[in-house]
Short mmCIF file of C-alpha atoms in Angstrom, two decimals:
data_model
loop_
_atom_site.label_atom_id
_atom_site.label_comp_id
_atom_site.label_asym_id
_atom_site.label_seq_id
_atom_site.Cartn_x
_atom_site.Cartn_y
_atom_site.Cartn_z
CA UNK A 1 -13.40 -45.50 36.68
CA UNK A 2 -15.40 -48.71 36.70
CA UNK A 3 -15.33 -51.37 34.03
CA UNK A 4 -12.70 -52.89 31.80
CA UNK A 5 -9.45 -50.93 31.42
CA UNK A 6 -9.03 -49.36 27.99
CA UNK A 7 -6.50 -51.01 25.72
CA UNK A 8 -3.18 -49.14 25.72
CA UNK A 9 -3.46 -48.20 22.04
CA UNK A 10 -6.56 -46.10 22.72
CA UNK A 11 -4.90 -43.88 25.33
CA UNK A 12 -4.25 -40.37 24.03
CA UNK A 13 -0.43 -40.43 24.22
CA UNK A 14 1.76 -38.64 21.71
CA UNK A 15 4.44 -41.26 22.17
CA UNK A 16 4.50 -44.30 24.42
CA UNK A 17 7.28 -44.99 26.90
CA UNK A 18 9.37 -47.95 25.81
CA UNK A 19 10.47 -50.80 28.03
CA UNK A 20 13.36 -50.07 30.37
CA UNK A 21 16.68 -51.69 29.53
CA UNK A 22 16.60 -55.18 31.07
CA UNK A 23 18.41 -55.81 34.36
CA UNK A 24 21.57 -57.92 34.17
CA UNK A 25 19.94 -61.11 35.50
CA UNK A 26 16.42 -62.40 34.85
CA UNK A 27 14.29 -61.10 37.74
CA UNK A 28 12.70 -63.60 40.19
CA UNK A 29 10.54 -63.19 43.33
CA UNK A 30 10.79 -59.68 44.83
CA UNK A 31 12.89 -58.62 41.84
CA UNK A 32 9.81 -59.00 39.63
CA UNK A 33 8.00 -56.44 41.81
CA UNK A 34 11.07 -54.20 41.69
CA UNK A 35 11.02 -54.33 37.89
CA UNK A 36 7.31 -53.56 37.75
CA UNK A 37 7.78 -50.52 39.99
CA UNK A 38 10.71 -49.27 37.92
CA UNK A 39 8.82 -49.74 34.63
CA UNK A 40 5.68 -48.03 36.04
CA UNK A 41 7.71 -45.03 37.29
CA UNK A 42 9.50 -44.81 33.94
CA UNK A 43 6.15 -44.78 32.09
CA UNK A 44 4.57 -42.17 34.37
CA UNK A 45 7.58 -39.82 34.26
CA UNK A 46 7.66 -40.24 30.48
CA UNK A 47 3.96 -39.57 30.04
CA UNK A 48 3.82 -36.57 32.38
CA UNK A 49 6.84 -34.72 31.05
CA UNK A 50 9.08 -35.54 34.00
CA UNK A 51 6.55 -34.52 36.68
CA UNK A 52 7.09 -36.75 39.69
CA UNK A 53 4.29 -39.32 40.12
CA UNK A 54 2.87 -40.10 43.58
CA UNK A 55 3.56 -43.47 45.23
CA UNK A 56 -0.08 -44.43 44.77
CA UNK A 57 0.00 -43.61 41.06
CA UNK A 58 3.15 -45.72 40.68
CA UNK A 59 1.68 -48.67 42.59
CA UNK A 60 -1.62 -48.49 40.74
CA UNK A 61 0.19 -48.63 37.39
CA UNK A 62 2.52 -51.41 38.58
CA UNK A 63 -0.43 -53.25 40.17
CA UNK A 64 1.46 -53.84 43.44
CA UNK A 65 0.73 -52.91 47.07
CA UNK A 66 1.93 -49.48 48.26
CA UNK A 67 4.12 -51.06 50.97
CA UNK A 68 6.28 -52.64 48.25
CA UNK A 69 8.00 -49.31 47.50
CA UNK A 70 9.67 -49.22 50.92
CA UNK A 71 10.21 -52.98 50.87
CA UNK A 72 12.03 -52.91 47.52
CA UNK A 73 13.70 -49.47 47.52
CA UNK A 74 13.55 -48.09 51.08
CA UNK A 75 11.66 -45.01 49.86
CA UNK A 76 10.35 -43.27 46.77
CA UNK A 77 13.68 -41.41 46.54
CA UNK A 78 15.39 -44.82 46.45
CA UNK A 79 13.08 -45.92 43.62
CA UNK A 80 13.86 -42.77 41.60
CA UNK A 81 17.58 -43.28 42.19
CA UNK A 82 17.39 -46.90 41.07
CA UNK A 83 15.55 -45.82 37.91
CA UNK A 84 18.19 -43.19 37.20
CA UNK A 85 20.95 -45.72 37.78
CA UNK A 86 19.33 -48.18 35.33
CA UNK A 87 19.12 -45.54 32.58
CA UNK A 88 22.64 -44.27 33.26
CA UNK A 89 24.20 -47.72 33.25
CA UNK A 90 22.63 -48.31 29.81
CA UNK A 91 24.10 -45.03 28.49
CA UNK A 92 27.54 -45.66 29.94
CA UNK A 93 27.84 -49.15 28.52
CA UNK A 94 26.90 -47.77 25.07
CA UNK A 95 29.64 -45.16 25.48
CA UNK A 96 32.21 -47.81 26.45
CA UNK A 97 31.33 -50.02 23.49
CA UNK A 98 31.59 -47.03 21.15
CA UNK A 99 35.05 -46.10 22.49
CA UNK A 100 36.21 -49.69 21.98
CA UNK A 101 35.22 -49.71 18.30
CA UNK A 102 38.16 -47.42 17.43
CA UNK A 103 36.29 -45.65 14.59
CA UNK A 104 37.57 -42.40 13.05
CA UNK A 105 37.07 -39.56 15.59
CA UNK A 106 34.43 -37.70 13.55
CA UNK A 107 32.37 -40.87 13.24
CA UNK A 108 32.71 -41.63 16.96
CA UNK A 109 31.54 -38.12 17.84
CA UNK A 110 28.58 -38.33 15.44
CA UNK A 111 27.49 -41.73 16.82
CA UNK A 112 27.93 -40.50 20.39
CA UNK A 113 25.72 -37.42 19.81
CA UNK A 114 23.05 -39.49 18.07
CA UNK A 115 23.10 -41.97 20.97
CA UNK A 116 22.70 -39.11 23.46
CA UNK A 117 19.73 -37.66 21.57
CA UNK A 118 18.20 -41.16 21.37
CA UNK A 119 18.67 -41.58 25.13
CA UNK A 120 16.84 -38.33 25.81
CA UNK A 121 14.01 -39.64 23.58
CA UNK A 122 13.86 -42.80 25.70
CA UNK A 123 14.39 -41.04 29.05
CA UNK A 124 13.15 -37.45 28.51
CA UNK A 125 12.87 -37.01 32.27
CA UNK A 126 16.57 -37.67 32.96
CA UNK A 127 17.59 -34.03 33.30
CA UNK A 128 14.94 -33.08 35.86
CA UNK A 129 15.31 -36.41 37.68
CA UNK A 130 19.04 -35.91 38.03
CA UNK A 131 18.66 -32.38 39.39
CA UNK A 132 15.90 -33.55 41.75
CA UNK A 133 18.03 -36.37 43.12
CA UNK A 134 20.96 -34.00 43.62
CA UNK A 135 18.74 -31.35 45.26
CA UNK A 136 17.16 -33.87 47.64
CA UNK A 137 20.45 -34.92 49.13
CA UNK A 138 23.20 -32.30 49.20
CA UNK A 139 25.87 -34.94 49.79
CA UNK A 140 24.81 -36.99 46.77
CA UNK A 141 25.83 -35.31 43.56
CA UNK A 142 23.27 -37.39 41.68
CA UNK A 143 23.46 -39.30 38.47
CA UNK A 144 25.62 -36.72 36.76
CA UNK A 145 28.51 -38.11 38.82
CA UNK A 146 28.36 -41.45 37.03
CA UNK A 147 28.08 -39.70 33.67
CA UNK A 148 30.21 -36.55 33.89
CA UNK A 149 33.64 -37.93 34.81
CA UNK A 150 33.72 -40.99 32.51
CA UNK A 151 32.33 -38.90 29.64
CA UNK A 152 34.94 -36.18 30.15
CA UNK A 153 37.61 -38.92 30.03
CA UNK A 154 36.01 -40.28 26.84
CA UNK A 155 36.10 -36.77 25.24
CA UNK A 156 39.67 -36.22 26.37
CA UNK A 157 40.74 -39.38 24.54
CA UNK A 158 38.56 -38.61 21.51
CA UNK A 159 39.83 -35.02 21.21
CA UNK A 160 43.48 -36.12 21.57
CA UNK A 161 42.94 -38.81 18.94
CA UNK A 162 41.20 -36.32 16.62
CA UNK A 163 43.95 -33.72 16.97
CA UNK A 164 46.62 -36.36 16.32
CA UNK A 165 44.83 -37.54 13.18
CA UNK A 166 44.35 -33.93 12.00
CA UNK A 167 40.57 -34.18 12.28
CA UNK A 168 39.93 -31.82 15.20
CA UNK A 169 41.46 -28.47 16.07
CA UNK A 170 43.55 -28.40 19.26
CA UNK A 171 42.60 -26.54 22.44
CA UNK A 172 39.02 -27.80 22.96
CA UNK A 173 38.30 -28.23 26.68
CA UNK A 174 36.64 -31.64 27.22
CA UNK A 175 34.66 -30.45 30.28
CA UNK A 176 33.23 -27.44 28.46
CA UNK A 177 32.49 -29.70 25.47
CA UNK A 178 30.51 -31.96 27.83
CA UNK A 179 28.43 -28.96 28.98
CA UNK A 180 27.84 -27.90 25.35
CA UNK A 181 26.82 -31.35 24.13
CA UNK A 182 24.59 -32.29 27.07
CA UNK A 183 23.11 -28.77 27.09
CA UNK A 184 22.22 -28.92 23.40
CA UNK A 185 20.86 -32.47 23.51
CA UNK A 186 18.87 -32.01 26.71
CA UNK A 187 17.28 -28.71 25.77
CA UNK A 188 15.05 -30.12 23.05
CA UNK A 189 13.48 -32.47 25.61
CA UNK A 190 13.36 -30.25 28.69
CA UNK A 191 12.29 -26.91 27.24
CA UNK A 192 8.80 -27.78 26.06
CA UNK A 193 7.59 -24.18 26.03
CA UNK A 194 10.44 -23.15 23.69
CA UNK A 195 9.67 -25.92 21.22
CA UNK A 196 5.99 -24.96 21.27
CA UNK A 197 6.66 -21.22 20.95
CA UNK A 198 8.99 -21.81 18.05
CA UNK A 199 6.01 -23.39 16.28
CA UNK A 200 7.54 -26.90 16.37
CA UNK A 201 6.21 -30.22 17.66
CA UNK A 202 8.47 -32.68 19.42
CA UNK A 203 8.02 -35.65 17.10
CA UNK A 204 10.37 -38.11 15.38
CA UNK A 205 10.95 -35.76 12.44
CA UNK A 206 12.08 -32.89 14.72
CA UNK A 207 14.32 -35.24 16.71
CA UNK A 208 15.94 -36.45 13.48
CA UNK A 209 16.44 -32.89 12.13
CA UNK A 210 17.83 -31.78 15.47
CA UNK A 211 20.27 -34.73 15.67
CA UNK A 212 21.57 -33.98 12.14
CA UNK A 213 21.89 -30.26 12.94
CA UNK A 214 23.74 -30.93 16.23
CA UNK A 215 26.16 -33.41 14.68
CA UNK A 216 26.95 -30.95 11.85
CA UNK A 217 27.37 -28.01 14.23
CA UNK A 218 29.75 -29.99 16.42
CA UNK A 219 31.76 -31.60 13.64
CA UNK A 220 32.27 -28.21 12.01
CA UNK A 221 32.68 -26.55 15.40
CA UNK A 222 35.59 -28.67 16.54
CA UNK A 223 36.79 -29.72 13.09
CA UNK A 224 39.99 -28.47 11.59
CA UNK A 225 38.03 -26.70 8.82
CA UNK A 226 39.18 -26.14 5.27
CA UNK B 1 17.24 -14.82 65.09
CA UNK B 2 17.33 -11.93 67.59
CA UNK B 3 19.60 -8.94 67.38
CA UNK B 4 20.88 -6.67 64.66
CA UNK B 5 20.75 -8.07 61.10
CA UNK B 6 24.16 -8.93 59.71
CA UNK B 7 25.54 -6.60 57.05
CA UNK B 8 25.00 -7.96 53.53
CA UNK B 9 28.72 -8.45 52.94
CA UNK B 10 28.91 -10.99 55.76
CA UNK B 11 26.21 -13.27 54.35
CA UNK B 12 27.64 -16.47 52.92
CA UNK B 13 26.72 -15.91 49.28
CA UNK B 14 28.92 -17.02 46.42
CA UNK B 15 27.62 -14.19 44.29
CA UNK B 16 25.08 -11.47 45.06
CA UNK B 17 22.02 -10.80 42.91
CA UNK B 18 22.34 -7.51 41.07
CA UNK B 19 19.65 -4.87 40.79
CA UNK B 20 16.88 -5.60 38.31
CA UNK B 21 16.87 -3.53 35.12
CA UNK B 22 14.98 -0.31 35.94
CA UNK B 23 11.35 0.07 34.85
CA UNK B 24 10.68 2.50 32.03
CA UNK B 25 9.37 5.30 34.27
CA UNK B 26 10.57 6.30 37.76
CA UNK B 27 8.32 4.40 40.19
CA UNK B 28 5.96 6.37 42.48
CA UNK B 29 3.40 5.33 45.13
CA UNK B 30 2.26 1.70 44.72
CA UNK B 31 4.88 1.27 42.00
CA UNK B 32 7.60 1.59 44.63
CA UNK B 33 6.10 -1.40 46.47
CA UNK B 34 5.85 -3.25 43.14
CA UNK B 35 9.56 -2.64 42.53
CA UNK B 36 10.51 -3.79 46.02
CA UNK B 37 8.56 -7.02 45.57
CA UNK B 38 10.14 -7.66 42.17
CA UNK B 39 13.66 -6.97 43.47
CA UNK B 40 13.10 -9.19 46.56
CA UNK B 41 11.80 -12.08 44.41
CA UNK B 42 14.75 -11.66 42.04
CA UNK B 43 17.22 -11.81 44.95
CA UNK B 44 15.59 -14.85 46.55
CA UNK B 45 15.36 -16.82 43.28
CA UNK B 46 18.97 -15.89 42.57
CA UNK B 47 20.23 -16.91 46.00
CA UNK B 48 18.30 -20.18 46.16
CA UNK B 49 19.21 -21.51 42.74
CA UNK B 50 15.79 -20.84 41.20
CA UNK B 51 13.79 -22.47 44.00
CA UNK B 52 10.49 -20.63 44.34
CA UNK B 53 10.36 -18.46 47.50
CA UNK B 54 7.18 -18.31 49.61
CA UNK B 55 5.07 -15.13 49.69
CA UNK B 56 6.13 -14.52 53.29
CA UNK B 57 9.83 -14.83 52.41
CA UNK B 58 9.34 -12.36 49.57
CA UNK B 59 7.45 -9.86 51.74
CA UNK B 60 9.92 -10.16 54.58
CA UNK B 61 12.81 -9.39 52.22
CA UNK B 62 10.88 -6.53 50.55
CA UNK B 63 9.72 -5.26 53.95
CA UNK B 64 6.10 -4.90 52.79
CA UNK B 65 2.81 -6.39 54.05
CA UNK B 66 1.77 -9.81 52.64
CA UNK B 67 -1.46 -8.35 51.19
CA UNK B 68 0.58 -6.20 48.81
CA UNK B 69 1.35 -9.19 46.57
CA UNK B 70 -2.30 -9.54 45.53
CA UNK B 71 -2.79 -5.77 45.51
CA UNK B 72 0.14 -5.20 43.12
CA UNK B 73 0.18 -8.41 41.02
CA UNK B 74 -3.12 -10.26 41.64
CA UNK B 75 -1.21 -13.34 42.85
CA UNK B 76 2.25 -14.80 43.33
CA UNK B 77 2.01 -16.23 39.80
CA UNK B 78 1.39 -12.68 38.56
CA UNK B 79 4.46 -11.48 40.45
CA UNK B 80 6.63 -14.21 38.89
CA UNK B 81 5.28 -13.39 35.44
CA UNK B 82 6.00 -9.70 35.90
CA UNK B 83 9.56 -10.55 36.98
CA UNK B 84 10.03 -12.76 33.93
CA UNK B 85 8.63 -10.03 31.69
CA UNK B 86 11.08 -7.47 33.15
CA UNK B 87 14.08 -9.71 32.50
CA UNK B 88 12.88 -10.67 29.03
CA UNK B 89 12.20 -7.09 27.98
CA UNK B 90 15.78 -6.23 28.96
CA UNK B 91 17.14 -9.10 26.84
CA UNK B 92 15.00 -8.30 23.85
CA UNK B 93 15.92 -4.63 23.77
CA UNK B 94 19.62 -5.63 23.88
CA UNK B 95 18.98 -7.95 20.93
CA UNK B 96 17.23 -5.18 18.95
CA UNK B 97 20.05 -2.70 19.59
CA UNK B 98 22.60 -5.31 18.50
CA UNK B 99 20.73 -6.03 15.26
CA UNK B 100 20.60 -2.29 14.50
CA UNK B 101 24.39 -1.89 14.82
CA UNK B 102 24.91 -3.69 11.50
CA UNK B 103 28.22 -5.27 12.57
CA UNK B 104 29.86 -8.12 10.61
CA UNK B 105 27.78 -11.31 11.15
CA UNK B 106 30.50 -13.15 13.10
CA UNK B 107 30.86 -10.23 15.48
CA UNK B 108 27.08 -9.94 15.92
CA UNK B 109 26.84 -13.66 16.75
CA UNK B 110 29.73 -13.44 19.22
CA UNK B 111 28.21 -10.41 21.00
CA UNK B 112 24.79 -12.05 21.05
CA UNK B 113 26.13 -15.25 22.67
CA UNK B 114 28.13 -13.28 25.25
CA UNK B 115 25.02 -11.20 26.06
CA UNK B 116 22.98 -14.40 26.50
CA UNK B 117 25.57 -15.91 28.86
CA UNK B 118 25.67 -12.61 30.79
CA UNK B 119 21.87 -12.64 31.06
CA UNK B 120 21.94 -16.14 32.53
CA UNK B 121 24.51 -14.86 35.05
CA UNK B 122 22.10 -12.06 36.02
CA UNK B 123 18.94 -14.18 35.87
CA UNK B 124 20.12 -17.79 36.49
CA UNK B 125 16.55 -18.75 37.39
CA UNK B 126 15.08 -17.79 34.00
CA UNK B 127 14.95 -21.31 32.59
CA UNK B 128 13.11 -22.87 35.50
CA UNK B 129 10.89 -19.79 35.92
CA UNK B 130 9.86 -19.93 32.28
CA UNK B 131 8.99 -23.65 32.44
CA UNK B 132 7.11 -23.09 35.72
CA UNK B 133 5.04 -20.26 34.25
CA UNK B 134 4.25 -22.37 31.17
CA UNK B 135 3.37 -25.43 33.29
CA UNK B 136 1.09 -23.44 35.59
CA UNK B 137 -1.10 -22.19 32.79
CA UNK B 138 -1.46 -24.47 29.76
CA UNK B 139 -2.83 -21.64 27.63
CA UNK B 140 0.13 -19.37 28.42
CA UNK B 141 3.25 -20.52 26.63
CA UNK B 142 5.36 -18.50 29.03
CA UNK B 143 8.24 -16.16 28.49
CA UNK B 144 9.72 -18.25 25.72
CA UNK B 145 7.00 -16.80 23.49
CA UNK B 146 8.39 -13.29 23.77
CA UNK B 147 11.91 -14.60 23.19
CA UNK B 148 11.61 -17.49 20.73
CA UNK B 149 9.90 -15.88 17.74
CA UNK B 150 11.80 -12.55 17.66
CA UNK B 151 15.10 -14.37 18.22
CA UNK B 152 14.39 -16.83 15.40
CA UNK B 153 13.67 -13.83 13.15
CA UNK B 154 16.95 -12.24 14.31
CA UNK B 155 18.88 -15.45 13.47
CA UNK B 156 17.13 -15.76 10.09
CA UNK B 157 18.36 -12.29 9.17
CA UNK B 158 21.83 -12.88 10.63
CA UNK B 159 22.27 -16.23 8.86
CA UNK B 160 21.09 -14.80 5.51
CA UNK B 161 23.45 -11.85 5.93
CA UNK B 162 26.33 -14.19 6.87
CA UNK B 163 25.74 -16.49 3.90
CA UNK B 164 25.55 -13.50 1.53
CA UNK B 165 28.83 -12.12 2.87
CA UNK B 166 30.47 -15.56 2.64
CA UNK B 167 30.91 -15.78 6.42
CA UNK B 168 28.46 -18.57 7.26
CA UNK B 169 27.68 -21.81 5.48
CA UNK B 170 24.18 -22.07 4.01
CA UNK B 171 21.46 -24.43 5.24
CA UNK B 172 21.52 -23.68 8.99
CA UNK B 173 18.00 -23.83 10.42
CA UNK B 174 17.41 -20.72 12.60
CA UNK B 175 14.95 -22.52 14.91
CA UNK B 176 17.35 -25.40 15.57
CA UNK B 177 20.15 -22.87 16.06
CA UNK B 178 17.99 -21.18 18.72
CA UNK B 179 17.61 -24.50 20.55
CA UNK B 180 21.37 -25.12 20.33
CA UNK B 181 22.39 -21.69 21.56
CA UNK B 182 19.85 -21.40 24.39
CA UNK B 183 20.51 -25.04 25.35
CA UNK B 184 24.26 -24.48 25.58
CA UNK B 185 24.02 -21.15 27.41
CA UNK B 186 21.34 -22.25 29.87
CA UNK B 187 22.93 -25.57 30.81
CA UNK B 188 25.87 -24.07 32.67
CA UNK B 189 23.43 -22.26 34.98
CA UNK B 190 20.69 -24.86 35.36
CA UNK B 191 22.68 -28.07 35.70
CA UNK B 192 24.42 -27.45 39.00
CA UNK B 193 25.08 -31.13 39.69
CA UNK B 194 26.92 -31.52 36.34
CA UNK B 195 29.17 -28.55 37.02
CA UNK B 196 29.95 -29.90 40.47
CA UNK B 197 30.54 -33.47 39.26
CA UNK B 198 32.86 -32.25 36.56
CA UNK B 199 34.97 -30.78 39.36
CA UNK B 200 34.21 -27.17 38.35
CA UNK B 201 32.84 -24.22 40.33
CA UNK B 202 30.42 -21.76 38.78
CA UNK B 203 32.44 -18.59 39.19
CA UNK B 204 33.37 -15.67 36.93
CA UNK B 205 36.39 -17.54 35.53
CA UNK B 206 34.28 -20.53 34.45
CA UNK B 207 31.62 -18.24 32.93
CA UNK B 208 34.33 -16.44 30.94
CA UNK B 209 35.93 -19.71 29.73
CA UNK B 210 32.53 -21.09 28.82
CA UNK B 211 31.53 -17.95 26.88
CA UNK B 212 34.79 -18.08 24.88
CA UNK B 213 34.36 -21.79 24.20
CA UNK B 214 30.73 -21.38 23.09
CA UNK B 215 31.49 -18.46 20.79
CA UNK B 216 34.37 -20.43 19.18
CA UNK B 217 32.30 -23.58 18.79
CA UNK B 218 29.46 -21.67 17.13
CA UNK B 219 31.61 -19.47 14.90
CA UNK B 220 33.49 -22.54 13.66
CA UNK B 221 30.28 -24.58 13.63
CA UNK B 222 28.36 -22.33 11.30
CA UNK B 223 31.35 -20.69 9.65
CA UNK B 224 32.32 -21.38 6.08
CA UNK B 225 35.59 -23.00 7.25
CA UNK B 226 38.87 -23.01 5.36
#
């Protein structure tokens, strides 16, 4: 379309993609281009419900030349992997900080679940991106690898602590708990047709209600009861 | 490949696709071709982890001419929709029969969750198929429509019954419970990379452990405790 680009506020978006978590060091030179490509891909995946954007869409949004994708990431797959890694590293450092706080187990679990829901709000395309990365390369097990094992270890410690303090019932399998928690949290963001058919709209109010419901269900579900 | 086809038992499949639930009337004439196309699509989706087969793959497996897809279903999308409808109608009639039994609410919930897990074992491609159908036609909300509303009504009744009998705590939202239950049950079958990264294999033993775990978590989670 010719003419002046519309201001962002006028675009018909239900919710705008936020900024990606910052890289560890301030980007310079080629790293600035890298950051622009990552941010553009994040925005496009966010806006199109996880549908993979084309390289030209990404470069148009980032306002960089198409050749920069291979220069910075080797390929589009490399760009998607780098984006996944950025989001995952943010989640995992939140999880580590939470574990270090040494809060009562119920409170740790509640904060963890709320953080996971919040991360799916920020990165609603994570589930499909992770499966796509894994499917594209049968030797790479995708981003889940960096999340699954450390999170299972985190649950193992949390469950043991909770049982010892009389807060949680014994016998909960940390791996199955991981599947339950990720499955519940992801579903709200991946199963758009279900949300629509249930007569709901995925807005902040629904996310808040769902986070409360999930925390309650889990705390009661693994709690000692009584 | 030349030569005699290998017997089915020799094919390297972790688990074979079962037969589809039978149609209401015994198929005759063109309906026999319809059934063969549905069964072939079911098998291919099952074997390839939900990846959409091509029309020629489907027709080769069904041993029918390629033109029969449009003759019987209008298009490949119509074939996929008919397959989804067959699976959904099976699930919904199970749900109706369960509601009619009038069992204690905890037992009804446990049987319902086990039936849902079993249905994802039989139709592991249902989640991706449902999203694909919904994405392909923005006016069609997909199979979730036939599942979401009746299942929410089923939960509403079950929760009210459970609260009245002192079995469940009050205040559980049936719509959010639907998202939790479908999210938990679907995840095990859709998130292959997570299962792999957690060091697990999706076999009968894992399905059984997961069903037990999910039933426990839910019964405790919505139970009155104590």
